Amino acid sequence: MPPITQAIGLLFEVIDPINYNRYKERYDGLVASTSLSTLNYSRHAYFDAHACLASLLTSLHQDERDTSDGWVSDICFGDFDGGNLQVSETGLELKLRGADALLMRSKLLGH
């Protein structure tokens, strides 16, 4: 997982350097004062939460606990059918496959 997380972190740094640096400062502070240091394996992965979800179907929602200017990365693994991501504000339905990755503002976009 570290190489993938680091690659997403590098993409995040290019797309939104202001928030990347904000995340980095917060992450560094948490690593210094909490057990988050056990996840400190990359110079570019400044995410304070990781979740691995398998065969999950959810109803349309927005991630209310995220910040409005925050980012969430989704990475798909394996060979599977389905797994489409619907984004209600845009009318898009993304047909995700193994090795696809995306960044989105999950508080602002219904998915």
PDB file of C-alpha atoms in Angstrom:
ATOM      1  CA  MET A   1       0.000   0.000   0.000  1.00  0.00           C
ATOM      2  CA  PRO A   2       2.813   2.535   0.645  1.00  0.00           C
ATOM      3  CA  PRO A   3       3.793   2.958  -3.044  1.00  0.00           C
ATOM      4  CA  ILE A   4       0.171   3.600  -4.027  1.00  0.00           C
ATOM      5  CA  THR A   5      -0.415   6.014  -1.153  1.00  0.00           C
ATOM      6  CA  GLN A   6       2.780   7.874  -2.012  1.00  0.00           C
ATOM      7  CA  ALA A   7       1.737   8.168  -5.683  1.00  0.00           C
ATOM      8  CA  ILE A   8      -1.669   9.574  -4.668  1.00  0.00           C
ATOM      9  CA  GLY A   9       0.109  11.985  -2.323  1.00  0.00           C
ATOM     10  CA  LEU A  10       2.320  13.231  -5.154  1.00  0.00           C
ATOM     11  CA  LEU A  11      -0.758  13.757  -7.331  1.00  0.00           C
ATOM     12  CA  PHE A  12      -2.435  15.631  -4.475  1.00  0.00           C
ATOM     13  CA  GLU A  13       0.650  17.864  -4.108  1.00  0.00           C
ATOM     14  CA  VAL A  14       0.439  18.832  -7.801  1.00  0.00           C
ATOM     15  CA  ILE A  15      -3.343  19.345  -7.904  1.00  0.00           C
ATOM     16  CA  ASP A  16      -3.722  21.351  -4.682  1.00  0.00           C
ATOM     17  CA  PRO A  17      -0.391  22.437  -3.143  1.00  0.00           C
ATOM     18  CA  ILE A  18      -2.011  24.739  -0.566  1.00  0.00           C
ATOM     19  CA  ASN A  19      -4.142  21.999   0.965  1.00  0.00           C
ATOM     20  CA  TYR A  20      -1.346  19.459   0.525  1.00  0.00           C
ATOM     21  CA  ASN A  21       0.867  21.608   2.757  1.00  0.00           C
ATOM     22  CA  ARG A  22      -2.002  22.092   5.221  1.00  0.00           C
ATOM     23  CA  TYR A  23      -2.515  18.314   5.406  1.00  0.00           C
ATOM     24  CA  LYS A  24       1.248  17.805   5.812  1.00  0.00           C
ATOM     25  CA  GLU A  25       1.469  20.237   8.738  1.00  0.00           C
ATOM     26  CA  ARG A  26      -1.510  18.627  10.479  1.00  0.00           C
ATOM     27  CA  TYR A  27      -0.202  15.128   9.817  1.00  0.00           C
ATOM     28  CA  ASP A  28       3.287  15.951  11.108  1.00  0.00           C
ATOM     29  CA  GLY A  29       1.738  17.359  14.301  1.00  0.00           C
ATOM     30  CA  LEU A  30      -0.362  14.222  14.798  1.00  0.00           C
ATOM     31  CA  VAL A  31       2.591  11.903  14.135  1.00  0.00           C
ATOM     32  CA  ALA A  32       4.571  13.725  16.814  1.00  0.00           C
ATOM     33  CA  SER A  33       1.825  13.418  19.442  1.00  0.00           C
ATOM     34  CA  THR A  34      -0.211  10.251  18.692  1.00  0.00           C
ATOM     35  CA  SER A  35       0.077   6.642  17.566  1.00  0.00           C
ATOM     36  CA  LEU A  36      -0.379   7.814  13.968  1.00  0.00           C
ATOM     37  CA  SER A  37       3.396   7.421  13.725  1.00  0.00           C
ATOM     38  CA  THR A  38       2.755   3.730  12.963  1.00  0.00           C
ATOM     39  CA  LEU A  39       1.376   4.846   9.571  1.00  0.00           C
ATOM     40  CA  ASN A  40       4.261   7.221   8.865  1.00  0.00           C
ATOM     41  CA  TYR A  41       5.834   5.263   5.994  1.00  0.00           C
ATOM     42  CA  SER A  42       6.049   7.810   3.179  1.00  0.00           C
ATOM     43  CA  ARG A  43       7.293  11.302   2.532  1.00  0.00           C
ATOM     44  CA  HIS A  44       4.193  12.141   0.488  1.00  0.00           C
ATOM     45  CA  ALA A  45       1.321  10.300   2.181  1.00  0.00           C
ATOM     46  CA  TYR A  46      -0.200  12.793   4.588  1.00  0.00           C
ATOM     47  CA  PHE A  47      -3.608  11.202   5.027  1.00  0.00           C
ATOM     48  CA  ASP A  48      -4.682  10.569   8.611  1.00  0.00           C
ATOM     49  CA  ALA A  49      -7.193   7.861   7.747  1.00  0.00           C
ATOM     50  CA  HIS A  50      -7.129   4.752   5.586  1.00  0.00           C
ATOM     51  CA  ALA A  51     -10.076   2.471   4.891  1.00  0.00           C
ATOM     52  CA  CYS A  52     -10.145  -0.725   2.858  1.00  0.00           C
ATOM     53  CA  LEU A  53     -13.658  -1.523   1.667  1.00  0.00           C
ATOM     54  CA  ALA A  54     -14.644  -4.720  -0.125  1.00  0.00           C
ATOM     55  CA  SER A  55     -17.886  -5.408  -1.988  1.00  0.00           C
ATOM     56  CA  LEU A  56     -19.477  -2.284  -0.564  1.00  0.00           C
ATOM     57  CA  LEU A  57     -22.684  -0.831  -1.961  1.00  0.00           C
ATOM     58  CA  THR A  58     -23.811   2.468  -0.471  1.00  0.00           C
ATOM     59  CA  SER A  59     -26.716   4.775  -1.045  1.00  0.00           C
ATOM     60  CA  LEU A  60     -26.119   8.222  -2.524  1.00  0.00           C
ATOM     61  CA  HIS A  61     -24.422  10.345   0.145  1.00  0.00           C
ATOM     62  CA  GLN A  62     -21.907  13.084   0.859  1.00  0.00           C
ATOM     63  CA  ASP A  63     -19.132  12.677   3.417  1.00  0.00           C
ATOM     64  CA  GLU A  64     -20.447  15.225   5.911  1.00  0.00           C
ATOM     65  CA  ARG A  65     -17.532  14.898   8.348  1.00  0.00           C
ATOM     66  CA  ASP A  66     -14.935  15.849   5.720  1.00  0.00           C
ATOM     67  CA  THR A  67     -13.877  19.456   5.206  1.00  0.00           C
ATOM     68  CA  SER A  68     -15.326  21.237   2.161  1.00  0.00           C
ATOM     69  CA  ASP A  69     -11.865  21.792   0.698  1.00  0.00           C
ATOM     70  CA  GLY A  70     -10.595  18.319   1.599  1.00  0.00           C
ATOM     71  CA  TRP A  71      -9.783  15.473  -0.737  1.00  0.00           C
ATOM     72  CA  VAL A  72     -10.528  11.752  -0.655  1.00  0.00           C
ATOM     73  CA  SER A  73      -8.738   9.244  -2.835  1.00  0.00           C
ATOM     74  CA  ASP A  74     -10.389   6.081  -4.123  1.00  0.00           C
ATOM     75  CA  ILE A  75      -8.256   3.277  -5.497  1.00  0.00           C
ATOM     76  CA  CYS A  76      -9.679   0.106  -7.024  1.00  0.00           C
ATOM     77  CA  PHE A  77      -8.025  -3.291  -6.755  1.00  0.00           C
ATOM     78  CA  GLY A  78      -8.685  -6.597  -8.430  1.00  0.00           C
ATOM     79  CA  ASP A  79     -10.801  -7.920 -11.238  1.00  0.00           C
ATOM     80  CA  PHE A  80     -14.490  -7.219 -10.654  1.00  0.00           C
ATOM     81  CA  ASP A  81     -17.789  -6.369 -12.300  1.00  0.00           C
ATOM     82  CA  GLY A  82     -19.829  -3.331 -11.325  1.00  0.00           C
ATOM     83  CA  GLY A  83     -18.236  -0.871  -8.972  1.00  0.00           C
ATOM     84  CA  ASN A  84     -19.583   2.159 -10.804  1.00  0.00           C
ATOM     85  CA  LEU A  85     -19.230   5.507  -9.091  1.00  0.00           C
ATOM     86  CA  GLN A  86     -22.160   7.849  -9.621  1.00  0.00           C
ATOM     87  CA  VAL A  87     -21.594  11.576  -9.050  1.00  0.00           C
ATOM     88  CA  SER A  88     -25.025  13.166  -8.716  1.00  0.00           C
ATOM     89  CA  GLU A  89     -24.073  16.820  -9.292  1.00  0.00           C
ATOM     90  CA  THR A  90     -22.487  16.048 -12.646  1.00  0.00           C
ATOM     91  CA  GLY A  91     -24.678  13.189 -13.822  1.00  0.00           C
ATOM     92  CA  LEU A  92     -21.528  11.121 -14.373  1.00  0.00           C
ATOM     93  CA  GLU A  93     -21.355   7.400 -13.826  1.00  0.00           C
ATOM     94  CA  LEU A  94     -17.734   6.271 -13.792  1.00  0.00           C
ATOM     95  CA  LYS A  95     -17.131   2.620 -14.630  1.00  0.00           C
ATOM     96  CA  LEU A  96     -14.245   1.867 -12.315  1.00  0.00           C
ATOM     97  CA  ARG A  97     -11.886  -1.045 -12.911  1.00  0.00           C
ATOM     98  CA  GLY A  98      -8.900  -2.508 -11.108  1.00  0.00           C
ATOM     99  CA  ALA A  99      -5.979  -0.049 -10.841  1.00  0.00           C
ATOM    100  CA  ASP A 100      -8.211   3.028 -11.318  1.00  0.00           C
ATOM    101  CA  ALA A 101      -7.588   5.888  -8.905  1.00  0.00           C
ATOM    102  CA  LEU A 102      -9.346   9.189  -8.383  1.00  0.00           C
ATOM    103  CA  LEU A 103      -9.367  12.198  -6.094  1.00  0.00           C
ATOM    104  CA  MET A 104     -12.628  13.937  -5.231  1.00  0.00           C
ATOM    105  CA  ARG A 105     -14.191  16.373  -2.820  1.00  0.00           C
ATOM    106  CA  SER A 106     -16.479  13.877  -1.169  1.00  0.00           C
ATOM    107  CA  LYS A 107     -18.204  16.394   1.080  1.00  0.00           C
ATOM    108  CA  LEU A 108     -19.286  18.502  -1.895  1.00  0.00           C
ATOM    109  CA  LEU A 109     -20.150  15.759  -4.379  1.00  0.00           C
ATOM    110  CA  GLY A 110     -22.945  13.265  -3.866  1.00  0.00           C
ATOM    111  CA  HIS A 111     -21.620   9.812  -4.677  1.00  0.00           C
TER     112      HIS A 111
END
